Amino acid sequence: MPNRPADIFLRFLQLAEAVRGLPSLPALDPLEERILMLVARAGQDQQRLSVRDMMAKHELGAPATVHTRLKSMREKGWIMLADTEDGRRKQVELTQAALQHFDKLSQCMVKAAKAVS
């Protein structure tokens, strides 16, 4: 039976789950994962994303909830807050450890594609 494109994705999920089990960074809850993806995409697009910008995203929930999650993610080592020209605003950025996590996920993607093809 020929391999389906879904097989690649399912293999990726399996490999990614193994990466998540590694003791590199503490686990994220689903909302924190969504926030992480937003921060990663903004960084990839070279867009500035401040704490205030994140708190204004209604799809993430109440501003207080977003603020709490950002604080948690910072303590877990996933994000950092960088200074801007306005000392009252902080830029949300991925840490080096978070970037390494994405590198590992990328390797999982490549491995999954090779294993199924």
XYZ file of N, CA and C in Angstrom:
351
model
N 0.849 -1.182 0.000
C 0.000 0.000 0.000
C 0.893 1.243 0.000
N 0.654 2.204 -0.908
C 1.508 3.384 -0.991
C 1.355 4.264 0.252
N 2.431 4.980 0.550
C 2.397 5.923 1.670
C 1.506 7.111 1.343
N 0.755 7.512 2.307
C -0.097 8.691 2.158
C 0.634 9.904 2.716
N 0.341 11.108 2.228
C 0.953 12.305 2.804
C 0.685 12.414 4.312
N -0.452 11.924 4.746
C -0.768 11.972 6.179
C 0.221 11.156 6.991
N 0.803 10.129 6.395
C 1.774 9.305 7.115
C 2.989 10.130 7.544
N 3.406 11.052 6.702
C 4.534 11.923 7.043
C 4.177 12.761 8.266
N 2.993 13.344 8.235
C 2.578 14.185 9.353
C 2.446 13.372 10.640
N 1.865 12.207 10.537
C 1.696 11.364 11.723
C 3.047 10.920 12.285
N 3.989 10.618 11.416
C 5.340 10.268 11.865
C 5.998 11.474 12.520
N 5.803 12.657 11.945
C 6.334 13.882 12.554
C 5.782 14.064 13.954
N 4.466 13.882 14.133
C 3.867 14.034 15.457
C 4.501 13.074 16.463
N 4.755 11.855 16.009
C 5.373 10.856 16.877
C 6.781 11.303 17.291
N 7.557 11.771 16.335
C 8.918 12.234 16.631
C 8.903 13.496 17.492
N 7.976 14.398 17.208
C 7.874 15.644 17.978
C 7.501 15.360 19.426
N 6.662 14.372 19.634
C 6.290 13.994 21.002
C 7.512 13.520 21.773
N 8.389 12.803 21.107
C 9.623 12.352 21.753
C 10.506 13.542 22.113
N 10.560 14.548 21.248
C 11.347 15.757 21.525
C 10.757 16.496 22.724
N 9.439 16.564 22.797
C 8.800 17.253 23.921
C 9.105 16.567 25.246
N 9.383 15.281 25.194
C 9.696 14.540 26.409
C 11.117 14.741 26.902
N 11.955 15.363 26.082
C 13.341 15.603 26.490
C 13.389 16.688 27.568
N 14.316 16.591 28.495
C 14.354 17.542 29.610
C 15.046 18.863 29.273
N 14.797 19.436 28.101
C 15.458 20.685 27.734
C 14.755 21.895 28.342
N 13.460 21.998 28.171
C 12.676 23.104 28.713
C 11.390 22.549 29.321
N 10.873 23.215 30.354
C 9.592 22.771 30.925
C 8.470 22.832 29.895
N 7.507 21.949 30.060
C 6.385 21.861 29.124
C 5.517 23.112 29.158
N 4.842 23.345 28.048
C 3.912 24.466 27.919
C 2.489 23.944 27.901
N 1.556 24.759 28.403
C 0.145 24.387 28.266
C -0.311 24.829 26.872
N -1.506 24.429 26.438
C -1.948 24.752 25.068
C -1.941 26.251 24.747
N -2.339 27.099 25.677
C -2.329 28.542 25.412
C -0.897 29.041 25.270
N -0.004 28.549 26.109
C 1.396 28.948 25.993
C 1.985 28.500 24.662
N 1.589 27.331 24.177
C 2.058 26.880 22.863
C 1.568 27.809 21.758
N 0.313 28.252 21.853
C -0.211 29.207 20.856
C 0.583 30.501 20.892
N 0.860 30.977 22.103
C 1.643 32.212 22.257
C 3.037 32.014 21.669
N 3.643 30.867 21.944
C 4.979 30.586 21.419
C 4.983 30.644 19.899
N 3.975 30.065 19.276
C 3.893 30.080 17.818
C 3.715 31.503 17.286
N 2.915 32.315 17.964
C 2.740 33.715 17.546
C 4.064 34.478 17.637
N 4.790 34.268 18.719
C 6.074 34.946 18.894
C 7.062 34.467 17.832
N 7.075 33.156 17.571
C 7.986 32.605 16.565
C 7.671 33.158 15.179
N 6.393 33.200 14.828
C 6.018 33.711 13.503
C 6.343 35.190 13.370
N 6.117 35.962 14.415
C 6.445 37.392 14.374
C 7.949 37.567 14.186
N 8.725 36.769 14.901
C 10.182 36.847 14.755
C 10.630 36.463 13.358
N 10.015 35.433 12.796
C 10.340 34.998 11.441
C 10.016 36.085 10.422
N 8.917 36.808 10.665
C 8.501 37.894 9.772
C 9.187 39.212 10.110
N 10.091 39.179 11.093
C 10.813 40.357 11.569
C 9.859 41.466 11.993
N 8.783 41.066 12.659
C 7.826 42.021 13.208
C 8.088 42.180 14.697
N 7.900 43.374 15.175
C 8.042 43.626 16.603
C 6.747 43.221 17.287
N 6.887 42.589 18.425
C 5.734 42.124 19.177
C 5.978 42.450 20.645
N 5.210 43.400 21.170
C 5.399 43.808 22.560
C 4.439 43.051 23.468
N 4.677 43.151 24.753
C 3.776 42.552 25.738
C 2.381 43.124 25.537
N 2.298 44.415 25.327
C 0.995 45.070 25.110
C 0.304 44.517 23.862
N 1.066 44.299 22.787
C 0.500 43.705 21.561
C -0.091 42.331 21.851
N 0.633 41.533 22.627
C 0.162 40.187 22.963
C -1.117 40.246 23.799
N -1.138 41.146 24.758
C -2.300 41.261 25.636
C -3.528 41.754 24.877
N -3.321 42.445 23.760
C -4.431 42.969 22.966
C -5.025 41.919 22.019
N -4.394 40.772 21.909
C -4.900 39.728 21.012
C -6.065 39.007 21.691
N -7.266 39.352 21.287
C -8.475 38.819 21.915
C -8.599 37.310 21.781
N -8.047 36.745 20.707
C -8.146 35.303 20.508
C -7.370 34.510 21.576
N -6.487 35.198 22.325
C -5.728 34.527 23.373
C -6.424 34.575 24.727
N -7.477 35.371 24.828
C -8.203 35.462 26.091
C -7.994 36.804 26.767
N -8.319 36.853 28.027
C -8.243 38.087 28.803
C -6.788 38.555 28.919
N -6.584 39.867 28.898
C -5.212 40.393 29.021
C -4.472 39.877 30.255
N -5.171 39.743 31.365
C -4.516 39.242 32.584
C -4.043 37.801 32.394
N -4.830 36.998 31.684
C -4.449 35.612 31.411
C -3.200 35.575 30.532
N -3.183 36.397 29.494
C -2.034 36.447 28.585
C -0.795 36.896 29.357
N -0.946 37.914 30.189
C 0.181 38.424 30.971
C 0.735 37.325 31.888
N -0.161 36.579 32.528
C 0.257 35.478 33.406
C 1.012 34.420 32.620
N 0.524 34.085 31.425
C 1.187 33.070 30.602
C 2.554 33.556 30.131
N 2.650 34.831 29.755
C 3.949 35.373 29.342
C 4.950 35.294 30.493
N 4.499 35.611 31.677
C 5.371 35.526 32.855
C 5.819 34.078 33.073
N 4.886 33.145 32.968
C 5.190 31.728 33.137
C 6.198 31.260 32.077
N 5.980 31.654 30.837
C 6.859 31.240 29.746
C 8.262 31.810 29.923
N 8.328 32.997 30.463
C 9.623 33.617 30.727
C 10.357 32.843 31.822
N 9.632 32.477 32.879
C 10.232 31.718 33.974
C 10.668 30.326 33.509
N 9.935 29.748 32.560
C 10.273 28.423 32.040
C 11.428 28.475 31.039
N 11.790 29.670 30.581
C 12.917 29.810 29.663
C 12.573 29.809 28.188
N 11.287 29.951 27.847
C 10.870 29.930 26.444
C 10.977 31.292 25.772
N 10.673 32.344 26.504
C 10.711 33.697 25.924
C 11.530 34.615 26.830
N 11.906 35.742 26.251
C 12.570 36.789 27.020
C 11.952 38.113 26.615
N 12.113 39.091 27.475
C 11.595 40.426 27.196
C 12.780 41.349 26.960
N 12.834 41.919 25.779
C 13.938 42.800 25.403
C 13.479 44.250 25.484
N 14.407 45.120 25.834
C 14.109 46.548 25.910
C 13.873 47.124 24.521
N 13.070 48.169 24.477
C 12.840 48.930 23.246
C 13.264 50.366 23.502
N 13.080 51.221 22.508
C 13.436 52.628 22.693
C 12.559 53.295 23.758
N 11.377 52.752 23.989
C 10.479 53.207 25.046
C 10.651 52.254 26.227
N 11.220 52.733 27.308
C 11.513 51.907 28.470
C 10.299 51.236 29.084
N 9.110 51.719 28.764
C 7.881 51.132 29.313
C 7.390 49.947 28.501
N 7.912 49.782 27.292
C 7.472 48.684 26.412
C 8.572 47.649 26.307
N 8.164 46.399 26.369
C 9.108 45.295 26.245
C 8.754 44.464 25.029
N 9.770 44.087 24.289
C 9.629 43.256 23.102
C 9.674 41.786 23.510
N 8.728 40.981 23.042
C 8.699 39.555 23.349
C 9.507 38.826 22.274
N 10.490 38.034 22.712
C 11.355 37.308 21.791
C 11.584 35.892 22.297
N 11.923 34.999 21.385
C 12.265 33.632 21.761
C 13.659 33.597 22.375
N 13.843 32.701 23.331
C 15.177 32.489 23.883
C 15.969 31.577 22.959
N 17.248 31.481 23.207
C 18.086 30.569 22.427
C 17.607 29.131 22.602
N 17.177 28.782 23.807
C 16.679 27.430 24.064
C 15.412 27.148 23.250
N 14.535 28.138 23.112
C 13.318 27.964 22.304
C 13.678 27.788 20.833
N 14.645 28.553 20.363
C 15.084 28.405 18.972
C 15.677 27.021 18.742
N 16.407 26.508 19.708
C 16.965 25.158 19.590
C 15.853 24.114 19.567
N 14.776 24.362 20.322
C 13.623 23.471 20.307
C 13.019 23.423 18.895
N 12.880 24.583 18.255
C 12.358 24.619 16.889
C 13.313 23.926 15.920
N 14.608 24.040 16.163
C 15.582 23.314 15.341
C 15.347 21.807 15.439
N 15.102 21.320 16.663
C 14.846 19.894 16.866
C 13.558 19.464 16.171
N 12.515 20.306 16.259
C 11.264 19.981 15.569
C 11.469 19.941 14.064
N 12.277 20.842 13.552
C 12.575 20.855 12.123
C 13.275 19.565 11.715
N 14.204 19.107 12.533
C 14.890 17.848 12.260
C 13.898 16.683 12.258
N 12.898 16.750 13.156
C 11.858 15.720 13.188
C 11.070 15.703 11.879
N 10.792 16.898 11.355
C 10.058 16.994 10.095
C 10.828 16.339 8.957
N 12.092 16.656 8.878
C 12.939 16.100 7.814
C 13.035 14.583 7.970
N 13.224 14.125 9.201
C 13.322 12.689 9.463
C 12.036 11.973 9.107
N 10.917 12.574 9.434
C 9.614 11.962 9.113
C 9.429 11.848 7.617
N 9.798 12.894 6.889
C 9.645 12.877 5.423
C 10.530 11.800 4.802
N 11.743 11.647 5.311
C 12.657 10.634 4.779
C 12.193 9.231 5.121
N 11.678 9.054 6.336
C 11.271 7.720 6.788
C 10.071 7.195 6.017
N 9.183 8.063 5.613
C 7.937 7.627 4.972
C 8.089 7.554 3.464
N 8.993 8.340 2.903
C 9.110 8.367 1.437
C 9.864 7.203 0.859
